[in-house]
mmCIF file of C-alpha atoms and ligand atoms in Angstrom:
data_model
loop_
_atom_site.group_PDB
_atom_site.id
_atom_site.type_symbol
_atom_site.label_atom_id
_atom_site.label_comp_id
_atom_site.label_asym_id
_atom_site.label_seq_id
_atom_site.Cartn_x
_atom_site.Cartn_y
_atom_site.Cartn_z
ATOM 1 C CA UNK A 157 56.324 51.527 35.440
ATOM 2 C CA UNK A 158 58.492 49.016 33.843
ATOM 3 C CA UNK A 159 61.713 51.095 34.957
ATOM 4 C CA UNK A 160 64.356 48.757 35.671
ATOM 5 C CA UNK A 161 63.104 45.865 33.975
ATOM 6 C CA UNK A 162 64.355 44.430 30.774
ATOM 7 C CA UNK A 163 62.316 42.853 27.640
ATOM 8 C CA UNK A 164 63.545 40.758 24.984
ATOM 9 C CA UNK A 165 61.640 41.151 22.041
ATOM 10 C CA UNK A 166 62.162 38.531 19.116
ATOM 11 C CA UNK A 167 61.851 39.966 15.713
ATOM 12 C CA UNK A 168 61.921 43.569 16.692
ATOM 13 C CA UNK A 169 63.688 45.299 13.893
ATOM 14 C CA UNK A 170 60.574 45.702 11.883
ATOM 15 C CA UNK A 171 56.472 45.904 12.216
ATOM 16 C CA UNK A 172 54.816 44.346 15.520
ATOM 17 C CA UNK A 173 58.015 43.627 17.227
ATOM 18 C CA UNK A 174 59.432 47.369 17.058
ATOM 19 C CA UNK A 175 56.151 48.528 17.990
ATOM 20 C CA UNK A 176 56.161 46.541 21.021
ATOM 21 C CA UNK A 177 59.779 47.532 22.097
ATOM 22 C CA UNK A 178 58.642 51.012 21.524
ATOM 23 C CA UNK A 179 55.816 50.708 23.958
ATOM 24 C CA UNK A 180 57.962 49.095 26.414
ATOM 25 C CA UNK A 181 60.806 51.272 26.297
ATOM 26 C CA UNK A 182 58.141 54.268 26.842
ATOM 27 C CA UNK A 183 56.995 52.414 30.052
ATOM 28 C CA UNK A 184 60.718 52.646 30.982
ATOM 29 C CA UNK A 185 61.965 49.208 30.133
ATOM 30 C CA UNK A 186 65.109 48.489 28.999
ATOM 31 C CA UNK A 187 65.187 46.539 25.585
ATOM 32 C CA UNK A 188 66.955 43.680 23.655
ATOM 33 C CA UNK A 189 66.448 43.962 19.947
ATOM 34 C CA UNK A 190 66.351 41.028 17.656
ATOM 35 C CA UNK A 191 65.856 40.502 14.376
ATOM 36 C CA UNK A 192 67.212 40.730 10.737
ATOM 37 C CA UNK A 193 67.963 43.709 8.653
ATOM 38 C CA UNK A 194 70.560 46.279 7.297
ATOM 39 C CA UNK A 195 73.207 46.593 10.305
ATOM 40 C CA UNK A 196 73.643 50.466 9.825
ATOM 41 C CA UNK A 197 69.763 50.898 10.166
ATOM 42 C CA UNK A 198 69.341 48.365 12.951
ATOM 43 C CA UNK A 199 72.038 50.546 14.836
ATOM 44 C CA UNK A 200 70.400 53.882 14.063
ATOM 45 C CA UNK A 201 67.100 52.235 15.612
ATOM 46 C CA UNK A 202 69.080 51.347 18.652
ATOM 47 C CA UNK A 203 70.428 54.611 19.279
ATOM 48 C CA UNK A 204 66.936 56.319 18.449
ATOM 49 C CA UNK A 205 64.727 54.327 21.284
ATOM 50 C CA UNK A 206 67.667 54.290 23.630
ATOM 51 C CA UNK A 207 67.652 58.210 23.000
ATOM 52 C CA UNK A 208 64.090 58.895 22.838
ATOM 53 C CA UNK A 209 63.167 57.181 26.085
ATOM 54 C CA UNK A 210 66.158 57.104 28.076
ATOM 55 C CA UNK A 211 66.549 53.379 28.453
ATOM 56 C CA UNK A 212 69.201 50.766 27.594
ATOM 57 C CA UNK A 213 68.943 49.596 24.222
ATOM 58 C CA UNK A 214 71.076 46.506 23.015
ATOM 59 C CA UNK A 215 70.771 44.455 19.937
ATOM 60 C CA UNK A 216 71.900 40.531 19.320
ATOM 61 C CA UNK A 217 70.893 39.184 15.745
ATOM 62 C CA UNK A 218 70.196 35.563 16.802
ATOM 63 C CA UNK A 219 68.504 33.403 14.359
ATOM 64 C CA UNK A 220 65.444 32.255 15.462
ATOM 65 C CA UNK A 221 65.765 28.874 13.595
ATOM 66 C CA UNK A 222 68.861 28.029 15.865
ATOM 67 C CA UNK A 223 68.606 27.047 19.620
ATOM 68 C CA UNK A 224 72.165 27.993 20.369
ATOM 69 C CA UNK A 225 71.532 31.367 19.280
ATOM 70 C CA UNK A 226 68.300 31.851 21.124
ATOM 71 C CA UNK A 227 69.685 30.628 24.401
ATOM 72 C CA UNK A 228 72.948 33.277 23.576
ATOM 73 C CA UNK A 229 70.573 35.768 23.087
ATOM 74 C CA UNK A 230 68.830 35.623 26.822
ATOM 75 C CA UNK A 231 72.214 35.030 28.164
ATOM 76 C CA UNK A 232 73.344 38.150 26.415
ATOM 77 C CA UNK A 233 70.130 40.105 27.786
ATOM 78 C CA UNK A 234 71.068 39.204 31.584
ATOM 79 C CA UNK A 235 74.690 40.073 30.542
ATOM 80 C CA UNK A 236 74.376 43.272 29.375
ATOM 81 C CA UNK A 237 70.979 44.482 30.913
ATOM 82 C CA UNK A 238 71.267 42.732 34.379
ATOM 83 C CA UNK A 239 67.836 40.696 33.913
ATOM 84 C CA UNK A 240 65.401 39.063 31.503
ATOM 85 C CA UNK A 241 62.160 40.175 33.119
ATOM 86 C CA UNK A 242 59.811 40.159 30.195
ATOM 87 C CA UNK A 243 60.050 37.919 27.040
ATOM 88 C CA UNK A 244 58.070 38.417 23.825
ATOM 89 C CA UNK A 245 58.142 35.613 21.438
ATOM 90 C CA UNK A 246 57.184 37.650 18.175
ATOM 91 C CA UNK A 247 59.564 36.695 15.414
ATOM 92 C CA UNK A 248 57.571 35.242 12.676
ATOM 93 C CA UNK A 249 57.382 34.460 8.872
ATOM 94 C CA UNK A 250 54.570 33.389 6.521
ATOM 95 C CA UNK A 251 54.563 31.107 3.434
ATOM 96 C CA UNK A 252 51.401 30.892 1.406
ATOM 97 C CA UNK A 253 50.671 27.659 -0.705
ATOM 98 C CA UNK A 254 48.373 24.697 -0.759
ATOM 99 C CA UNK A 255 49.629 21.651 1.229
ATOM 100 C CA UNK A 256 50.119 19.726 -1.983
ATOM 101 C CA UNK A 257 52.556 22.169 -3.373
ATOM 102 C CA UNK A 258 54.065 23.532 0.323
ATOM 103 C CA UNK A 259 57.649 23.238 0.161
ATOM 104 C CA UNK A 260 59.349 21.030 2.941
ATOM 105 C CA UNK A 261 62.258 23.480 3.582
ATOM 106 C CA UNK A 262 59.302 26.281 4.197
ATOM 107 C CA UNK A 263 57.395 24.081 6.462
ATOM 108 C CA UNK A 264 60.511 23.460 8.445
ATOM 109 C CA UNK A 265 61.168 27.526 8.813
ATOM 110 C CA UNK A 266 57.920 28.686 9.485
ATOM 111 C CA UNK A 267 57.624 26.023 12.550
ATOM 112 C CA UNK A 268 61.167 26.779 13.687
ATOM 113 C CA UNK A 269 60.774 30.469 13.781
ATOM 114 C CA UNK A 270 57.068 30.860 14.617
ATOM 115 C CA UNK A 271 56.916 27.934 17.126
ATOM 116 C CA UNK A 272 60.012 26.179 18.393
ATOM 117 C CA UNK A 273 62.125 29.666 18.862
ATOM 118 C CA UNK A 274 59.075 30.277 21.490
ATOM 119 C CA UNK A 275 59.850 27.057 23.119
ATOM 120 C CA UNK A 276 63.598 27.661 23.193
ATOM 121 C CA UNK A 277 63.565 31.187 24.257
ATOM 122 C CA UNK A 278 60.645 30.268 27.070
ATOM 123 C CA UNK A 279 62.931 27.687 28.545
ATOM 124 C CA UNK A 280 65.956 29.841 28.508
ATOM 125 C CA UNK A 281 64.205 32.807 30.137
ATOM 126 C CA UNK A 282 62.041 31.211 33.011
ATOM 127 C CA UNK A 283 64.958 30.117 35.378
ATOM 128 C CA UNK A 284 65.809 34.106 35.429
ATOM 129 C CA UNK A 285 62.436 35.239 36.285
ATOM 130 C CA UNK A 286 61.801 32.381 38.540
ATOM 131 C CA UNK A 287 64.853 33.399 40.320
ATOM 132 C CA UNK A 288 63.740 37.079 40.605
ATOM 133 C CA UNK A 289 59.632 36.128 41.392
ATOM 134 C CA UNK A 290 58.620 38.294 38.657
ATOM 135 C CA UNK A 291 58.143 37.435 34.795
ATOM 136 C CA UNK A 292 55.952 38.288 32.029
ATOM 137 C CA UNK A 293 55.882 35.921 28.583
ATOM 138 C CA UNK A 294 54.121 37.289 25.760
ATOM 139 C CA UNK A 295 53.442 35.242 22.949
ATOM 140 C CA UNK A 296 52.324 36.905 19.526
ATOM 141 C CA UNK A 297 50.246 34.363 18.087
ATOM 142 C CA UNK A 298 47.675 35.429 15.751
ATOM 143 C CA UNK A 299 44.073 34.975 14.656
ATOM 144 C CA UNK A 300 45.334 31.955 12.943
ATOM 145 C CA UNK A 301 46.410 30.734 16.426
ATOM 146 C CA UNK A 302 42.510 30.017 16.747
ATOM 147 C CA UNK A 303 40.906 29.799 13.188
ATOM 148 C CA UNK A 304 42.401 28.534 10.016
ATOM 149 C CA UNK A 305 42.699 29.494 6.652
ATOM 150 C CA UNK A 306 43.705 27.681 3.405
ATOM 151 C CA UNK A 307 46.977 27.700 2.034
ATOM 152 C CA UNK A 308 48.633 28.456 5.393
ATOM 153 C CA UNK A 309 49.232 24.887 6.908
ATOM 154 C CA UNK A 310 52.631 25.764 8.324
ATOM 155 C CA UNK A 311 51.657 29.070 9.842
ATOM 156 C CA UNK A 312 48.267 28.156 11.369
ATOM 157 C CA UNK A 313 49.831 24.687 12.951
ATOM 158 C CA UNK A 314 52.437 27.194 14.107
ATOM 159 C CA UNK A 315 50.306 29.573 15.766
ATOM 160 C CA UNK A 316 47.829 27.241 17.253
ATOM 161 C CA UNK A 317 51.037 25.377 18.770
ATOM 162 C CA UNK A 318 51.823 28.797 20.309
ATOM 163 C CA UNK A 319 48.601 29.100 21.813
ATOM 164 C CA UNK A 320 48.970 25.793 23.298
ATOM 165 C CA UNK A 321 52.818 26.577 24.576
ATOM 166 C CA UNK A 322 51.181 29.653 26.222
ATOM 167 C CA UNK A 323 48.512 27.497 28.192
ATOM 168 C CA UNK A 324 51.387 25.152 29.600
ATOM 169 C CA UNK A 325 53.562 28.029 30.197
ATOM 170 C CA UNK A 326 50.922 29.672 32.331
ATOM 171 C CA UNK A 327 49.793 26.545 34.481
ATOM 172 C CA UNK A 328 53.733 25.445 35.002
ATOM 173 C CA UNK A 329 54.377 29.172 36.316
ATOM 174 C CA UNK A 330 51.393 30.007 37.870
ATOM 175 C CA UNK A 331 52.515 30.665 41.281
ATOM 176 C CA UNK A 332 55.765 31.982 40.581
ATOM 177 C CA UNK A 333 54.821 35.761 39.794
ATOM 178 C CA UNK A 334 55.038 34.853 36.128
ATOM 179 C CA UNK A 335 51.981 35.240 33.713
ATOM 180 C CA UNK A 336 52.016 33.902 30.076
ATOM 181 C CA UNK A 337 49.618 35.067 27.521
ATOM 182 C CA UNK A 338 49.149 35.047 23.905
ATOM 183 C CA UNK A 339 47.965 38.103 21.613
ATOM 184 C CA UNK A 340 46.345 37.016 18.594
ATOM 185 C CA UNK A 341 45.997 39.924 15.997
ATOM 186 C CA UNK A 342 43.958 40.046 12.849
ATOM 187 C CA UNK A 343 45.526 42.118 10.123
ATOM 188 C CA UNK A 344 48.569 44.463 10.895
ATOM 189 C CA UNK A 345 49.920 46.424 7.996
ATOM 190 C CA UNK A 346 53.819 45.211 8.420
ATOM 191 C CA UNK A 347 56.029 44.014 5.823
ATOM 192 C CA UNK A 348 55.015 40.363 6.409
ATOM 193 C CA UNK A 349 51.631 41.494 5.245
ATOM 194 C CA UNK A 350 52.605 43.828 2.579
ATOM 195 C CA UNK A 351 54.236 40.845 0.756
ATOM 196 C CA UNK A 352 50.658 39.195 0.625
ATOM 197 C CA UNK A 353 49.014 42.372 -0.645
ATOM 198 C CA UNK A 354 51.538 42.561 -3.454
ATOM 199 C CA UNK A 355 51.359 38.965 -4.132
ATOM 200 C CA UNK A 356 47.627 39.637 -4.367
ATOM 201 C CA UNK A 357 47.704 42.626 -6.582
ATOM 202 C CA UNK A 358 50.105 40.770 -8.904
ATOM 203 C CA UNK A 359 47.923 37.820 -9.349
ATOM 204 C CA UNK A 360 44.434 39.664 -9.568
ATOM 205 C CA UNK A 361 45.931 42.528 -11.738
ATOM 206 C CA UNK A 362 44.692 45.244 -9.180
ATOM 207 C CA UNK A 363 45.992 48.197 -7.768
ATOM 208 C CA UNK A 364 48.032 47.777 -4.263
ATOM 209 C CA UNK A 365 45.568 49.712 -2.513
ATOM 210 C CA UNK A 366 42.518 47.450 -3.620
ATOM 211 C CA UNK A 367 44.391 44.491 -2.716
ATOM 212 C CA UNK A 368 44.996 45.986 0.849
ATOM 213 C CA UNK A 369 41.155 46.475 0.961
ATOM 214 C CA UNK A 370 40.163 43.327 -0.278
ATOM 215 C CA UNK A 371 42.438 41.372 2.101
ATOM 216 C CA UNK A 372 41.229 42.838 5.235
ATOM 217 C CA UNK A 373 37.543 42.605 4.161
ATOM 218 C CA UNK A 374 37.779 38.793 3.395
ATOM 219 C CA UNK A 375 38.297 37.985 7.402
ATOM 220 C CA UNK A 376 37.632 41.115 9.283
ATOM 221 C CA UNK A 377 34.057 42.937 10.111
ATOM 222 C CA UNK A 378 35.826 45.980 11.001
ATOM 223 C CA UNK A 379 37.834 46.909 7.817
ATOM 224 C CA UNK A 380 40.793 48.750 9.987
ATOM 225 C CA UNK A 381 43.980 47.486 10.147
ATOM 226 C CA UNK A 382 45.452 47.228 13.565
ATOM 227 C CA UNK A 383 48.777 48.972 14.127
ATOM 228 C CA UNK A 384 52.183 47.866 15.828
ATOM 229 C CA UNK A 385 51.439 50.735 18.288
ATOM 230 C CA UNK A 386 47.977 49.205 19.292
ATOM 231 C CA UNK A 387 49.688 45.678 20.138
ATOM 232 C CA UNK A 388 52.411 47.711 21.938
ATOM 233 C CA UNK A 389 49.561 49.180 24.176
ATOM 234 C CA UNK A 390 48.180 45.433 24.638
ATOM 235 C CA UNK A 391 51.681 44.276 25.753
ATOM 236 C CA UNK A 392 52.394 47.004 27.969
ATOM 237 C CA UNK A 393 49.025 46.285 29.870
ATOM 238 C CA UNK A 394 49.660 42.494 30.032
ATOM 239 C CA UNK A 395 53.223 43.614 31.932
ATOM 240 C CA UNK A 396 51.414 45.737 34.390
ATOM 241 C CA UNK A 397 50.020 45.218 37.907
ATOM 242 C CA UNK A 398 46.594 45.054 36.777
ATOM 243 C CA UNK A 399 47.111 41.983 34.935
ATOM 244 C CA UNK A 400 48.988 40.205 37.371
ATOM 245 C CA UNK A 401 46.261 37.274 37.388
ATOM 246 C CA UNK A 402 45.860 37.089 33.688
ATOM 247 C CA UNK A 403 47.399 34.034 32.760
ATOM 248 C CA UNK A 404 46.944 31.547 30.021
ATOM 249 C CA UNK A 405 44.781 33.599 27.873
ATOM 250 C CA UNK A 406 44.575 34.289 24.173
ATOM 251 C CA UNK A 407 43.492 37.823 23.587
ATOM 252 C CA UNK A 408 42.099 38.689 20.178
ATOM 253 C CA UNK A 409 42.905 42.155 18.690
ATOM 254 C CA UNK A 410 41.459 41.277 15.504
ATOM 255 C CA UNK A 411 38.682 43.842 14.437
ATOM 256 C CA UNK A 412 36.044 40.775 15.102
ATOM 257 C CA UNK A 413 37.954 38.413 12.627
ATOM 258 C CA UNK A 414 37.063 35.356 15.335
ATOM 259 C CA UNK A 415 33.844 36.584 16.467
ATOM 260 C CA UNK A 416 32.072 35.412 13.381
HETATM 261 P P1 NAD B 1884 57.539 41.723 9.836
HETATM 262 O O1 NAD B 1884 58.100 40.593 8.723
HETATM 263 O O2 NAD B 1884 57.353 43.053 10.069
HETATM 264 O O3 NAD B 1884 58.718 41.346 11.125
HETATM 265 C C1 NAD B 1884 58.990 40.139 11.390
HETATM 266 C C2 NAD B 1884 60.151 40.427 12.343
HETATM 267 O O4 NAD B 1884 61.165 38.736 12.347
HETATM 268 C C3 NAD B 1884 61.876 40.992 11.764
HETATM 269 O O5 NAD B 1884 62.229 41.817 12.800
HETATM 270 C C4 NAD B 1884 62.435 39.893 11.388
HETATM 271 O O6 NAD B 1884 63.757 40.324 10.826
HETATM 272 C C5 NAD B 1884 62.385 39.005 12.324
HETATM 273 N N1 NAD B 1884 62.574 37.360 11.840
HETATM 274 C C6 NAD B 1884 62.384 36.732 11.095
HETATM 275 N N2 NAD B 1884 63.068 35.655 10.752
HETATM 276 C C7 NAD B 1884 64.211 35.925 11.856
HETATM 277 C C8 NAD B 1884 64.831 34.590 12.052
HETATM 278 N N3 NAD B 1884 65.036 33.551 11.819
HETATM 279 N N4 NAD B 1884 65.259 35.229 13.423
HETATM 280 C C9 NAD B 1884 65.034 36.138 14.081
HETATM 281 N N5 NAD B 1884 64.407 37.478 13.445
HETATM 282 C C10 NAD B 1884 63.863 36.850 12.441
HETATM 283 O O7 NAD B 1884 56.216 40.712 10.498
HETATM 284 P P2 NAD B 1884 55.193 41.353 11.568
HETATM 285 O O8 NAD B 1884 53.892 41.353 10.602
HETATM 286 O O9 NAD B 1884 55.448 42.466 12.261
HETATM 287 O O10 NAD B 1884 54.959 39.900 12.407
HETATM 288 C C11 NAD B 1884 55.442 39.588 13.771
HETATM 289 C C12 NAD B 1884 54.660 38.643 14.416
HETATM 290 O O11 NAD B 1884 53.284 38.878 14.377
HETATM 291 C C13 NAD B 1884 54.659 37.424 13.705
HETATM 292 O O12 NAD B 1884 54.691 36.039 14.635
HETATM 293 C C14 NAD B 1884 53.486 37.266 13.001
HETATM 294 O O13 NAD B 1884 53.201 35.793 12.689
HETATM 295 C C15 NAD B 1884 52.854 37.721 14.237
HETATM 296 N N6 NAD B 1884 51.283 38.323 13.230
HETATM 297 C C16 NAD B 1884 51.205 39.392 12.037
HETATM 298 C C17 NAD B 1884 50.083 39.853 11.935
HETATM 299 C C18 NAD B 1884 49.830 40.825 10.838
HETATM 300 O O14 NAD B 1884 48.821 41.084 10.353
HETATM 301 N N7 NAD B 1884 51.292 41.403 10.431
HETATM 302 C C19 NAD B 1884 48.895 39.307 12.287
HETATM 303 C C20 NAD B 1884 48.789 38.212 13.332
HETATM 304 C C21 NAD B 1884 50.137 37.830 13.682
#
């Protein structure tokens, strides 16, 4: 379905971004990987995805806190793969602390990576999509883009902002063959969440398995973690013809978290 198209997936060396990159590649899409990690492991990943799905896979390690590097990421996707048809704004970090204790530098980093980076990447990619009359922008927001939790001021602010950016992008591109939607996952077991599980287990002096269960139970009626593969499936659907009039929406995939 996506044969010949190119997707830029920010933060795709791990977790949800990697799941999305693999799902898009499985559908025939060329992939521009991005994110941090061990260079040898990233190169292995790049080669594995290319070999498994028979698509072009490139990597640019642009730092999402730096607008000039974000612009370069998009430019490199066009240069190396020929286009920038799909943009998945996925890179994200978390910091957990009460507002009164929240380090200024962590606030700035969370806002830069989880929100401003999506603006800069969208700004750089849209002209290419407009030129070709087709495009998909998928913003990986969160249940925290729709509701709040304590101790996550920067993350909740960034994700609510990302839902707003999704709507503006959708309105501005409505008649140009482009859609923009947000995916709002609940708990997905990735390194980002594992850090929170480890911190909780340590603070409460409980086993990691119990902390994992407690975390999901606190927010979700459904006691299962979503997987990166399931988020990947939703992203592929958003790129399909069936979803061509879906735009400006926020799709929850959260085990009922925000239904309450
Ligand atoms: P993860 O930690 O597994 O992956 C994050 C990715 O972002 C990695 O590839 C990392 O290298 C990259 N990254 C971090 N800082 C970067 C920077 N400055 N520049 C470039 N890349 C950078 O996390 P994840 O759980 O897969 O999260 C991915 C997205 O999904 C995030 O936006 C997160 O907020 C969102 N999300 C996650 C969950 C969850 O439960 N895991 C739930 C809702 C939303």
